[in-house]
Every structure is written in structure tokens, then in C-alpha cells.
């Protein structure tokens, strides 16, 4: 189920496969090393929305988007609460009836951690999706 975030192109240089996977992997690694900040590059709208969900639930403090006239960078302030975060690839379809099954599969406990879904109503955590009775595709998780 693990996917390499970089692979070789025909010319031999590395090509980025998943920007979100790289961002979450660097955050998990920095958290394990005890760092207070982590630099994520490149940025994307999906990464920003994922970080907003994490910040809303208190798993990270705040983040700042640095515009370098290219793909932008994000500086994330860590608070030591993040144990693990990851991407689910491929992005499986989930109806609002199946959300509880995914919670049992991905999270260590039903009491803490969130699954992030991309829905027609935007990117949100699994609890908000259940309240709104919407399904979508699984982006990733954090706890």
C-alpha cells in the first residue's frame, strides 16, 4: 500500500508523484525528531486545506505560506501532538454509511484521530462529513 513519492522519469531525473504524501511524510518525520517547525515544498491547494483541518483540531499550531514565485512553500509550526499522518492512495470512494468502517480500519481508536475526506462540500474530516450526510473520497488521516 506504500507508494514511492518520487520515481524516475525516462530522462533519469526524479518526478514527484504525490505532493500531499511528501508534505505529510516530512511533517511526521519532523515530529518524530522533535522539531518545532517544518518546511513543506511544493505547496498545493489540497495540502493547505488538509493543514487547515489539522489546525482546526489542534494537531498543529499554525502555518505560513511563503510565496517564492514558483510552487510556494509552507512553514508549519508543530506542537508535539501529531503521532502519525498519512495519505490513502488510491483515493477510495466512501459513502457516508461506510465512514465508520474506515474509522475502524485507519485510526487506532474511535476517540481520537481524524480521517480527511474530499467531498462535494469541500475537504473536511469524517465527523463533519457524517453530520452533513455526505460521502466522498478518502484523502488521508492523522492522529
Short mmCIF file of N, CA, C and O in Angstrom, two decimals:
data_model
loop_
_atom_site.label_atom_id
_atom_site.label_comp_id
_atom_site.label_asym_id
_atom_site.label_seq_id
_atom_site.Cartn_x
_atom_site.Cartn_y
_atom_site.Cartn_z
N UNK A 1 0.82 -1.19 0.00
CA UNK A 1 0.00 0.00 0.00
C UNK A 1 0.88 1.27 0.00
O UNK A 1 0.39 2.33 -0.26
N UNK A 2 2.16 1.09 0.33
CA UNK A 2 3.05 2.24 0.31
C UNK A 2 3.42 2.58 -1.12
O UNK A 2 3.67 1.70 -1.94
N UNK A 3 3.46 3.84 -1.40
CA UNK A 3 3.80 4.28 -2.74
C UNK A 3 4.99 5.22 -2.65
O UNK A 3 5.04 6.07 -1.78
N UNK A 4 5.95 5.03 -3.52
CA UNK A 4 7.08 5.94 -3.53
C UNK A 4 6.62 7.31 -3.99
O UNK A 4 5.83 7.44 -4.91
N UNK A 5 7.14 8.35 -3.32
CA UNK A 5 6.71 9.69 -3.70
C UNK A 5 7.56 10.23 -4.85
O UNK A 5 7.20 11.22 -5.45
N UNK A 6 8.66 9.60 -5.14
CA UNK A 6 9.48 10.02 -6.26
C UNK A 6 9.78 8.80 -7.13
O UNK A 6 10.03 7.72 -6.63
N UNK A 7 9.75 8.96 -8.42
CA UNK A 7 10.12 7.86 -9.30
C UNK A 7 10.95 8.43 -10.45
O UNK A 7 10.97 9.64 -10.67
N UNK A 8 11.61 7.56 -11.17
CA UNK A 8 12.49 8.01 -12.24
C UNK A 8 11.70 8.24 -13.52
O UNK A 8 10.86 7.44 -13.90
N UNK A 9 11.95 9.35 -14.17
CA UNK A 9 11.35 9.62 -15.47
C UNK A 9 12.28 9.06 -16.55
O UNK A 9 13.40 8.64 -16.25
N UNK A 10 11.84 9.05 -17.80
CA UNK A 10 12.70 8.49 -18.86
C UNK A 10 14.07 9.16 -18.97
O UNK A 10 15.03 8.54 -19.37
N UNK A 11 14.18 10.44 -18.59
CA UNK A 11 15.47 11.12 -18.68
C UNK A 11 16.36 10.82 -17.49
O UNK A 11 17.50 11.23 -17.47
N UNK A 12 15.80 10.18 -16.45
CA UNK A 12 16.63 9.83 -15.31
C UNK A 12 16.48 10.75 -14.12
O UNK A 12 17.02 10.47 -13.06
N UNK A 13 15.79 11.88 -14.26
CA UNK A 13 15.61 12.77 -13.12
C UNK A 13 14.37 12.34 -12.34
O UNK A 13 13.50 11.65 -12.85
N UNK A 14 14.30 12.79 -11.08
CA UNK A 14 13.21 12.37 -10.22
C UNK A 14 11.95 13.20 -10.51
O UNK A 14 12.02 14.39 -10.76
N UNK A 15 10.79 12.53 -10.43
CA UNK A 15 9.50 13.16 -10.66
C UNK A 15 8.65 12.98 -9.41
O UNK A 15 8.59 11.89 -8.85
N UNK A 16 8.01 14.05 -8.97
CA UNK A 16 7.20 13.98 -7.77
C UNK A 16 5.84 13.37 -8.10
O UNK A 16 5.15 13.81 -9.00
N UNK A 17 5.45 12.35 -7.35
CA UNK A 17 4.17 11.68 -7.59
C UNK A 17 3.06 12.31 -6.78
O UNK A 17 2.04 12.70 -7.30
N UNK A 18 3.25 12.42 -5.45
CA UNK A 18 2.19 12.93 -4.59
C UNK A 18 2.73 14.04 -3.70
O UNK A 18 3.54 13.79 -2.80
N UNK A 19 2.27 15.25 -3.94
CA UNK A 19 2.71 16.41 -3.14
C UNK A 19 2.19 16.27 -1.70
O UNK A 19 2.91 16.54 -0.75
N UNK A 20 0.95 15.80 -1.56
CA UNK A 20 0.37 15.64 -0.23
C UNK A 20 1.11 14.58 0.57
O UNK A 20 1.38 14.78 1.76
N UNK A 21 1.48 13.49 -0.07
CA UNK A 21 2.23 12.43 0.61
C UNK A 21 3.58 12.95 1.10
O UNK A 21 3.98 12.69 2.24
N UNK A 22 4.27 13.72 0.27
CA UNK A 22 5.56 14.28 0.67
C UNK A 22 5.41 15.23 1.85
O UNK A 22 6.21 15.23 2.78
N UNK A 23 4.36 16.05 1.83
CA UNK A 23 4.13 17.01 2.90
C UNK A 23 3.86 16.31 4.22
O UNK A 23 4.46 16.64 5.26
N UNK A 24 2.97 15.33 4.20
CA UNK A 24 2.62 14.62 5.45
C UNK A 24 3.78 13.78 5.96
O UNK A 24 4.00 13.67 7.17
N UNK A 25 4.54 13.20 5.05
CA UNK A 25 5.70 12.40 5.46
C UNK A 25 6.75 13.28 6.13
O UNK A 25 7.31 12.92 7.16
N UNK A 26 7.00 14.48 5.58
CA UNK A 26 8.00 15.36 6.19
C UNK A 26 7.52 15.88 7.54
O UNK A 26 8.32 16.07 8.46
N UNK A 27 6.21 16.09 7.69
CA UNK A 27 5.68 16.51 8.99
C UNK A 27 5.82 15.41 10.03
O UNK A 27 6.21 15.68 11.18
N UNK A 28 5.52 14.17 9.66
CA UNK A 28 5.65 13.05 10.59
C UNK A 28 7.11 12.88 11.01
O UNK A 28 7.40 12.69 12.20
N UNK A 29 8.02 12.96 10.05
CA UNK A 29 9.44 12.79 10.36
C UNK A 29 9.95 13.90 11.27
O UNK A 29 10.70 13.65 12.22
N UNK A 30 9.55 15.14 11.00
CA UNK A 30 9.98 16.26 11.84
C UNK A 30 9.42 16.13 13.25
O UNK A 30 10.11 16.44 14.23
N UNK A 31 8.19 15.68 13.35
CA UNK A 31 7.57 15.49 14.67
C UNK A 31 8.30 14.41 15.46
O UNK A 31 8.54 14.56 16.66
N UNK A 32 8.69 13.34 14.79
CA UNK A 32 9.42 12.26 15.47
C UNK A 32 10.80 12.70 15.92
O UNK A 32 11.32 12.21 16.90
N UNK A 33 11.40 13.62 15.17
CA UNK A 33 12.73 14.14 15.54
C UNK A 33 12.64 15.22 16.61
O UNK A 33 13.65 15.68 17.10
N UNK A 34 11.43 15.66 16.95
CA UNK A 34 11.25 16.67 17.97
C UNK A 34 11.40 18.09 17.49
O UNK A 34 11.65 19.00 18.29
N UNK A 35 11.26 18.31 16.20
CA UNK A 35 11.40 19.66 15.64
C UNK A 35 10.16 20.49 15.97
O UNK A 35 9.08 19.96 16.19
N UNK A 36 10.32 21.80 15.98
CA UNK A 36 9.21 22.71 16.25
C UNK A 36 8.62 23.27 14.96
O UNK A 36 7.49 23.74 14.96
N UNK A 37 9.40 23.25 13.87
CA UNK A 37 8.96 23.77 12.57
C UNK A 37 9.34 22.78 11.49
O UNK A 37 10.30 22.04 11.63
N UNK A 38 8.59 22.81 10.40
CA UNK A 38 8.95 22.01 9.24
C UNK A 38 8.61 22.82 7.99
O UNK A 38 7.61 23.53 7.95
N UNK A 39 9.48 22.73 6.99
CA UNK A 39 9.29 23.41 5.71
C UNK A 39 8.75 22.40 4.71
O UNK A 39 9.36 21.35 4.49
N UNK A 40 7.60 22.72 4.13
CA UNK A 40 6.98 21.85 3.14
C UNK A 40 7.04 22.53 1.80
O UNK A 40 6.65 23.68 1.67
N UNK A 41 7.57 21.82 0.81
CA UNK A 41 7.60 22.34 -0.54
C UNK A 41 7.46 21.19 -1.51
O UNK A 41 7.95 20.11 -1.23
N UNK A 42 6.78 21.31 -2.60
CA UNK A 42 5.97 22.44 -3.01
C UNK A 42 4.62 22.43 -2.31
O UNK A 42 4.29 21.48 -1.60
N UNK A 43 3.86 23.49 -2.50
CA UNK A 43 2.54 23.62 -1.88
C UNK A 43 1.46 23.33 -2.91
O UNK A 43 1.70 23.36 -4.12
N UNK A 44 0.26 23.02 -2.42
CA UNK A 44 -0.89 22.89 -3.30
C UNK A 44 -2.13 23.26 -2.50
O UNK A 44 -2.09 23.36 -1.28
N UNK A 45 -3.24 23.45 -3.20
CA UNK A 45 -4.48 23.81 -2.52
C UNK A 45 -4.94 22.68 -1.61
O UNK A 45 -5.47 22.93 -0.53
N UNK A 46 -4.73 21.43 -2.02
CA UNK A 46 -5.14 20.29 -1.20
C UNK A 46 -4.31 20.22 0.08
O UNK A 46 -4.85 19.97 1.16
N UNK A 47 -3.01 20.48 -0.01
CA UNK A 47 -2.14 20.49 1.18
C UNK A 47 -2.60 21.57 2.15
O UNK A 47 -2.70 21.33 3.37
N UNK A 48 -2.93 22.75 1.65
CA UNK A 48 -3.37 23.86 2.50
C UNK A 48 -4.67 23.50 3.21
O UNK A 48 -4.82 23.71 4.42
N UNK A 49 -5.63 22.92 2.50
CA UNK A 49 -6.90 22.53 3.11
C UNK A 49 -6.71 21.43 4.15
O UNK A 49 -7.33 21.44 5.21
N UNK A 50 -5.82 20.47 3.85
CA UNK A 50 -5.52 19.39 4.80
C UNK A 50 -4.92 19.98 6.08
O UNK A 50 -5.32 19.60 7.19
N UNK A 51 -4.01 20.93 5.93
CA UNK A 51 -3.40 21.58 7.10
C UNK A 51 -4.42 22.39 7.88
O UNK A 51 -4.34 22.46 9.12
N UNK A 52 -5.39 23.00 7.20
CA UNK A 52 -6.44 23.74 7.90
C UNK A 52 -7.29 22.82 8.77
O UNK A 52 -7.66 23.18 9.88
N UNK A 53 -7.58 21.62 8.27
CA UNK A 53 -8.32 20.64 9.07
C UNK A 53 -7.50 20.22 10.29
O UNK A 53 -8.02 20.13 11.41
N UNK A 54 -6.20 19.99 10.09
CA UNK A 54 -5.33 19.61 11.21
C UNK A 54 -5.25 20.73 12.25
O UNK A 54 -5.26 20.47 13.45
N UNK A 55 -5.18 21.97 11.78
CA UNK A 55 -5.08 23.11 12.70
C UNK A 55 -6.39 23.30 13.46
O UNK A 55 -6.38 23.63 14.65
N UNK A 56 -7.52 23.07 12.79
CA UNK A 56 -8.82 23.22 13.43
C UNK A 56 -8.96 22.27 14.63
O UNK A 56 -9.58 22.62 15.63
N UNK A 57 -8.35 21.10 14.53
CA UNK A 57 -8.45 20.10 15.60
C UNK A 57 -7.26 20.14 16.55
O UNK A 57 -7.16 19.29 17.45
N UNK A 58 -6.33 21.09 16.35
CA UNK A 58 -5.25 21.29 17.30
C UNK A 58 -4.05 20.37 17.15
O UNK A 58 -3.24 20.28 18.07
N UNK A 59 -3.89 19.70 16.02
CA UNK A 59 -2.75 18.82 15.84
C UNK A 59 -1.50 19.57 15.39
O UNK A 59 -0.40 19.08 15.53
N UNK A 60 -1.68 20.76 14.80
CA UNK A 60 -0.56 21.65 14.50
C UNK A 60 -0.97 23.04 14.98
O UNK A 60 -2.17 23.32 15.16
N UNK A 61 0.02 23.91 15.21
CA UNK A 61 -0.31 25.25 15.69
C UNK A 61 -0.80 26.15 14.57
O UNK A 61 -1.96 26.50 14.49
N UNK A 62 0.08 26.55 13.70
CA UNK A 62 -0.29 27.42 12.59
C UNK A 62 0.69 27.18 11.46
O UNK A 62 1.73 26.55 11.65
N UNK A 63 0.36 27.68 10.30
CA UNK A 63 1.27 27.56 9.17
C UNK A 63 1.25 28.84 8.37
O UNK A 63 0.28 29.60 8.40
N UNK A 64 2.36 29.08 7.68
CA UNK A 64 2.52 30.29 6.89
C UNK A 64 2.92 29.89 5.48
O UNK A 64 3.83 29.07 5.29
N UNK A 65 2.26 30.47 4.50
CA UNK A 65 2.56 30.19 3.10
C UNK A 65 3.56 31.23 2.61
O UNK A 65 3.32 32.43 2.70
N UNK A 66 4.71 30.75 2.13
CA UNK A 66 5.77 31.63 1.64
C UNK A 66 5.73 31.59 0.12
O UNK A 66 5.89 30.54 -0.50
N UNK A 67 5.50 32.74 -0.50
CA UNK A 67 5.41 32.83 -1.96
C UNK A 67 6.81 33.08 -2.53
O UNK A 67 7.39 34.13 -2.31
N UNK A 68 7.34 32.10 -3.24
CA UNK A 68 8.65 32.24 -3.86
C UNK A 68 8.54 32.38 -5.38
O UNK A 68 9.50 32.12 -6.10
N UNK A 69 7.35 32.76 -5.88
CA UNK A 69 7.07 32.92 -7.31
C UNK A 69 7.24 31.62 -8.08
O UNK A 69 7.45 31.64 -9.28
N UNK A 70 7.20 30.50 -7.39
CA UNK A 70 7.24 29.19 -8.05
C UNK A 70 6.06 28.39 -7.54
O UNK A 70 4.92 28.74 -7.75
N UNK A 71 6.34 27.29 -6.84
CA UNK A 71 5.27 26.42 -6.35
C UNK A 71 4.92 26.71 -4.90
O UNK A 71 4.18 25.95 -4.30
N UNK A 72 5.46 27.77 -4.32
CA UNK A 72 5.21 28.19 -2.94
C UNK A 72 5.73 27.17 -1.92
O UNK A 72 5.90 26.00 -2.24
N UNK A 73 5.97 27.65 -0.72
CA UNK A 73 6.43 26.82 0.39
C UNK A 73 5.54 27.08 1.58
O UNK A 73 4.92 28.14 1.67
N UNK A 74 5.47 26.13 2.48
CA UNK A 74 4.68 26.28 3.69
C UNK A 74 5.58 25.99 4.88
O UNK A 74 6.27 24.98 4.91
N UNK A 75 5.56 26.89 5.87
CA UNK A 75 6.27 26.67 7.13
C UNK A 75 5.21 26.32 8.17
O UNK A 75 4.32 27.11 8.46
N UNK A 76 5.29 25.10 8.74
CA UNK A 76 4.30 24.61 9.69
C UNK A 76 4.91 24.63 11.08
O UNK A 76 6.02 24.14 11.29
N UNK A 77 4.18 25.19 12.04
CA UNK A 77 4.58 25.18 13.45
C UNK A 77 3.99 23.93 14.09
O UNK A 77 2.77 23.78 14.17
N UNK A 78 4.85 23.04 14.55
CA UNK A 78 4.39 21.80 15.19
C UNK A 78 4.22 22.01 16.69
O UNK A 78 4.88 22.85 17.28
N UNK A 79 3.32 21.25 17.29
CA UNK A 79 3.11 21.39 18.73
C UNK A 79 3.34 20.09 19.50
O UNK A 79 3.05 20.03 20.69
N UNK A 80 3.81 19.04 18.85
CA UNK A 80 4.12 17.79 19.55
C UNK A 80 2.95 16.87 19.74
O UNK A 80 3.07 15.85 20.40
N UNK A 81 1.80 17.19 19.18
CA UNK A 81 0.61 16.38 19.37
C UNK A 81 0.41 15.35 18.26
O UNK A 81 -0.38 14.42 18.41
N UNK A 82 1.11 15.51 17.16
CA UNK A 82 0.92 14.65 16.00
C UNK A 82 1.72 13.36 16.17
O UNK A 82 2.93 13.40 16.35
N UNK A 83 1.04 12.22 16.13
CA UNK A 83 1.73 10.93 16.20
C UNK A 83 2.03 10.39 14.81
O UNK A 83 3.12 9.93 14.55
N UNK A 84 1.03 10.42 13.95
CA UNK A 84 1.22 9.91 12.60
C UNK A 84 0.20 10.56 11.68
O UNK A 84 -0.92 10.84 12.09
N UNK A 85 0.60 10.80 10.45
CA UNK A 85 -0.35 11.25 9.43
C UNK A 85 0.08 10.62 8.11
O UNK A 85 1.26 10.36 7.89
N UNK A 86 -0.88 10.35 7.27
CA UNK A 86 -0.55 9.68 6.02
C UNK A 86 -1.62 9.89 4.97
O UNK A 86 -2.71 10.39 5.24
N UNK A 87 -1.28 9.48 3.76
CA UNK A 87 -2.16 9.59 2.60
C UNK A 87 -2.69 8.21 2.27
O UNK A 87 -1.98 7.22 2.40
N UNK A 88 -3.94 8.14 1.86
CA UNK A 88 -4.51 6.90 1.36
C UNK A 88 -4.53 7.00 -0.16
O UNK A 88 -5.18 7.88 -0.73
N UNK A 89 -3.78 6.12 -0.79
CA UNK A 89 -3.69 6.13 -2.24
C UNK A 89 -3.95 4.72 -2.75
O UNK A 89 -3.33 3.77 -2.27
N UNK A 90 -4.88 4.50 -3.65
CA UNK A 90 -5.70 5.46 -4.37
C UNK A 90 -6.78 6.06 -3.48
O UNK A 90 -7.06 5.55 -2.40
N UNK A 91 -7.38 7.13 -3.94
CA UNK A 91 -8.41 7.83 -3.17
C UNK A 91 -9.73 7.07 -3.31
O UNK A 91 -10.49 7.31 -4.23
N UNK A 92 -9.98 6.19 -2.35
CA UNK A 92 -11.16 5.33 -2.41
C UNK A 92 -12.44 6.13 -2.20
O UNK A 92 -12.48 7.06 -1.40
N UNK A 93 -13.50 5.72 -2.89
CA UNK A 93 -14.83 6.30 -2.69
C UNK A 93 -15.39 5.80 -1.36
O UNK A 93 -15.27 4.62 -1.04
N UNK A 94 -16.02 6.70 -0.61
CA UNK A 94 -16.63 6.35 0.66
C UNK A 94 -18.00 7.00 0.73
O UNK A 94 -18.12 8.21 0.56
N UNK A 95 -19.03 6.18 0.96
CA UNK A 95 -20.35 6.76 1.21
C UNK A 95 -20.44 7.09 2.69
O UNK A 95 -19.65 6.61 3.50
N UNK A 96 -21.42 7.89 3.08
CA UNK A 96 -21.48 8.29 4.48
C UNK A 96 -21.86 7.13 5.38
O UNK A 96 -21.66 7.18 6.58
N UNK A 97 -22.37 6.02 4.79
CA UNK A 97 -22.66 4.81 5.58
C UNK A 97 -21.36 4.06 5.92
O UNK A 97 -21.29 3.39 6.95
N UNK A 98 -20.36 4.15 5.07
CA UNK A 98 -19.11 3.38 5.24
C UNK A 98 -18.05 4.11 6.04
O UNK A 98 -16.97 3.56 6.25
N UNK A 99 -18.31 5.32 6.49
CA UNK A 99 -17.28 6.11 7.18
C UNK A 99 -16.82 5.42 8.45
O UNK A 99 -15.63 5.36 8.75
N UNK A 100 -17.76 4.85 9.21
CA UNK A 100 -17.41 4.18 10.47
C UNK A 100 -16.49 2.98 10.24
O UNK A 100 -15.59 2.72 11.04
N UNK A 101 -16.70 2.29 9.14
CA UNK A 101 -15.83 1.16 8.78
C UNK A 101 -14.40 1.64 8.51
O UNK A 101 -13.43 1.00 8.94
N UNK A 102 -14.26 2.78 7.82
CA UNK A 102 -12.94 3.34 7.55
C UNK A 102 -12.27 3.84 8.82
O UNK A 102 -11.06 3.77 8.96
N UNK A 103 -13.06 4.38 9.75
CA UNK A 103 -12.51 4.84 11.03
C UNK A 103 -11.88 3.66 11.76
O UNK A 103 -10.76 3.75 12.28
N UNK A 104 -12.58 2.53 11.80
CA UNK A 104 -12.04 1.33 12.45
C UNK A 104 -10.81 0.79 11.76
O UNK A 104 -9.93 0.21 12.39
N UNK A 105 -10.74 1.00 10.46
CA UNK A 105 -9.62 0.46 9.69
C UNK A 105 -8.36 1.32 9.81
O UNK A 105 -7.25 0.80 9.86
N UNK A 106 -8.52 2.66 9.86
CA UNK A 106 -7.36 3.55 9.78
C UNK A 106 -6.89 4.11 11.11
O UNK A 106 -5.70 4.35 11.29
N UNK A 107 -7.82 4.37 12.03
CA UNK A 107 -7.45 5.07 13.27
C UNK A 107 -7.24 4.08 14.41
O UNK A 107 -7.90 3.04 14.45
N UNK A 108 -6.34 4.39 15.35
CA UNK A 108 -6.07 3.46 16.46
C UNK A 108 -7.23 3.39 17.46
O UNK A 108 -7.37 2.40 18.15
N UNK A 109 -8.04 4.44 17.52
CA UNK A 109 -9.17 4.47 18.44
C UNK A 109 -10.25 5.35 17.84
O UNK A 109 -9.96 6.28 17.08
N UNK A 110 -11.51 5.07 18.20
CA UNK A 110 -12.59 5.91 17.69
C UNK A 110 -12.63 7.25 18.41
O UNK A 110 -13.29 8.18 17.97
N UNK A 111 -11.90 7.37 19.51
CA UNK A 111 -11.96 8.57 20.32
C UNK A 111 -11.06 9.69 19.81
O UNK A 111 -11.32 10.85 20.06
N UNK A 112 -9.96 9.35 19.18
CA UNK A 112 -9.09 10.41 18.68
C UNK A 112 -8.58 10.06 17.30
O UNK A 112 -8.59 8.91 16.88
N UNK A 113 -8.15 11.12 16.58
CA UNK A 113 -7.71 10.97 15.21
C UNK A 113 -8.83 11.33 14.25
O UNK A 113 -10.01 11.27 14.60
N UNK A 114 -8.46 11.71 13.07
CA UNK A 114 -9.42 12.11 12.05
C UNK A 114 -9.04 11.51 10.71
O UNK A 114 -7.86 11.34 10.41
N UNK A 115 -10.06 11.23 9.91
CA UNK A 115 -9.88 10.87 8.51
C UNK A 115 -10.32 12.07 7.70
O UNK A 115 -11.38 12.64 7.96
N UNK A 116 -9.52 12.47 6.74
CA UNK A 116 -9.83 13.63 5.91
C UNK A 116 -10.40 13.14 4.58
O UNK A 116 -9.82 12.29 3.92
N UNK A 117 -11.57 13.69 4.24
CA UNK A 117 -12.26 13.32 3.01
C UNK A 117 -12.37 14.53 2.10
O UNK A 117 -12.48 15.66 2.58
N UNK A 118 -12.36 14.29 0.81
CA UNK A 118 -12.69 15.34 -0.14
C UNK A 118 -14.08 15.05 -0.65
O UNK A 118 -14.36 13.96 -1.16
N UNK A 119 -14.99 15.99 -0.45
CA UNK A 119 -16.39 15.80 -0.79
C UNK A 119 -16.84 16.91 -1.74
O UNK A 119 -16.08 17.81 -2.05
N UNK A 120 -18.09 16.83 -2.15
CA UNK A 120 -18.66 17.89 -2.98
C UNK A 120 -18.79 19.18 -2.18
O UNK A 120 -18.84 20.27 -2.76
N UNK A 121 -18.82 19.08 -0.85
CA UNK A 121 -18.91 20.25 0.02
C UNK A 121 -17.55 20.75 0.47
O UNK A 121 -17.47 21.58 1.37
N UNK A 122 -16.48 20.23 -0.09
CA UNK A 122 -15.13 20.66 0.26
C UNK A 122 -14.38 19.60 1.02
O UNK A 122 -14.87 18.49 1.24
N UNK A 123 -13.16 19.93 1.45
CA UNK A 123 -12.32 19.00 2.20
C UNK A 123 -12.66 19.13 3.67
O UNK A 123 -12.64 20.24 4.22
N UNK A 124 -12.98 17.99 4.32
CA UNK A 124 -13.42 18.02 5.72
C UNK A 124 -13.04 16.71 6.40
O UNK A 124 -12.66 15.75 5.74
N UNK A 125 -13.17 16.69 7.74
CA UNK A 125 -12.89 15.46 8.48
C UNK A 125 -14.13 14.56 8.45
O UNK A 125 -15.21 14.97 8.03
N UNK A 126 -13.95 13.32 8.90
CA UNK A 126 -15.02 12.33 8.78
C UNK A 126 -16.23 12.66 9.64
O UNK A 126 -17.36 12.35 9.28
N UNK A 127 -16.02 13.32 10.79
CA UNK A 127 -17.16 13.65 11.66
C UNK A 127 -18.06 14.71 11.01
O UNK A 127 -19.28 14.61 11.07
N UNK A 128 -17.44 15.71 10.40
CA UNK A 128 -18.22 16.74 9.71
C UNK A 128 -18.96 16.15 8.52
O UNK A 128 -20.11 16.51 8.25
N UNK A 129 -18.33 15.21 7.81
CA UNK A 129 -18.98 14.56 6.67
C UNK A 129 -20.19 13.75 7.14
O UNK A 129 -21.23 13.73 6.47
N UNK A 130 -20.07 13.08 8.29
CA UNK A 130 -21.21 12.32 8.81
C UNK A 130 -22.34 13.24 9.24
O UNK A 130 -23.51 12.92 9.04
N UNK A 131 -21.99 14.40 9.84
CA UNK A 131 -23.03 15.35 10.25
C UNK A 131 -23.78 15.90 9.03
O UNK A 131 -24.99 16.09 9.07
N UNK A 132 -23.03 16.15 7.93
CA UNK A 132 -23.67 16.70 6.73
C UNK A 132 -24.25 15.62 5.82
O UNK A 132 -24.83 15.94 4.78
N UNK A 133 -24.07 14.34 6.18
CA UNK A 133 -24.55 13.20 5.39
C UNK A 133 -24.00 13.24 3.97
O UNK A 133 -24.75 13.09 3.00
N UNK A 134 -22.70 13.47 3.84
CA UNK A 134 -22.06 13.45 2.52
C UNK A 134 -20.94 12.42 2.53
O UNK A 134 -20.30 12.17 3.56
N UNK A 135 -20.73 11.82 1.40
CA UNK A 135 -19.60 10.93 1.19
C UNK A 135 -18.59 11.61 0.31
O UNK A 135 -18.73 12.78 -0.04
N UNK A 136 -17.56 10.87 -0.05
CA UNK A 136 -16.53 11.45 -0.92
C UNK A 136 -15.39 10.48 -1.12
O UNK A 136 -15.60 9.28 -1.12
N UNK A 137 -14.21 11.01 -1.26
CA UNK A 137 -13.01 10.20 -1.43
C UNK A 137 -12.09 10.42 -0.25
O UNK A 137 -11.96 11.54 0.25
N UNK A 138 -11.43 9.36 0.19
CA UNK A 138 -10.51 9.43 1.32
C UNK A 138 -9.21 10.05 0.87
O UNK A 138 -8.56 9.56 -0.07
N UNK A 139 -8.81 11.16 1.49
CA UNK A 139 -7.51 11.79 1.21
C UNK A 139 -6.42 11.20 2.11
O UNK A 139 -5.36 10.82 1.64
N UNK A 140 -6.69 11.19 3.43
CA UNK A 140 -5.68 10.72 4.36
C UNK A 140 -6.21 10.72 5.78
O UNK A 140 -7.41 10.84 6.00
N UNK A 141 -5.29 10.61 6.73
CA UNK A 141 -5.67 10.53 8.13
C UNK A 141 -4.59 11.18 8.97
O UNK A 141 -3.46 11.40 8.52
N UNK A 142 -4.92 11.51 10.21
CA UNK A 142 -3.93 11.94 11.18
C UNK A 142 -4.42 11.62 12.58
O UNK A 142 -5.62 11.58 12.83
N UNK A 143 -3.47 11.30 13.45
CA UNK A 143 -3.78 11.09 14.87
C UNK A 143 -2.55 11.35 15.70
O UNK A 143 -1.48 11.57 15.18
#
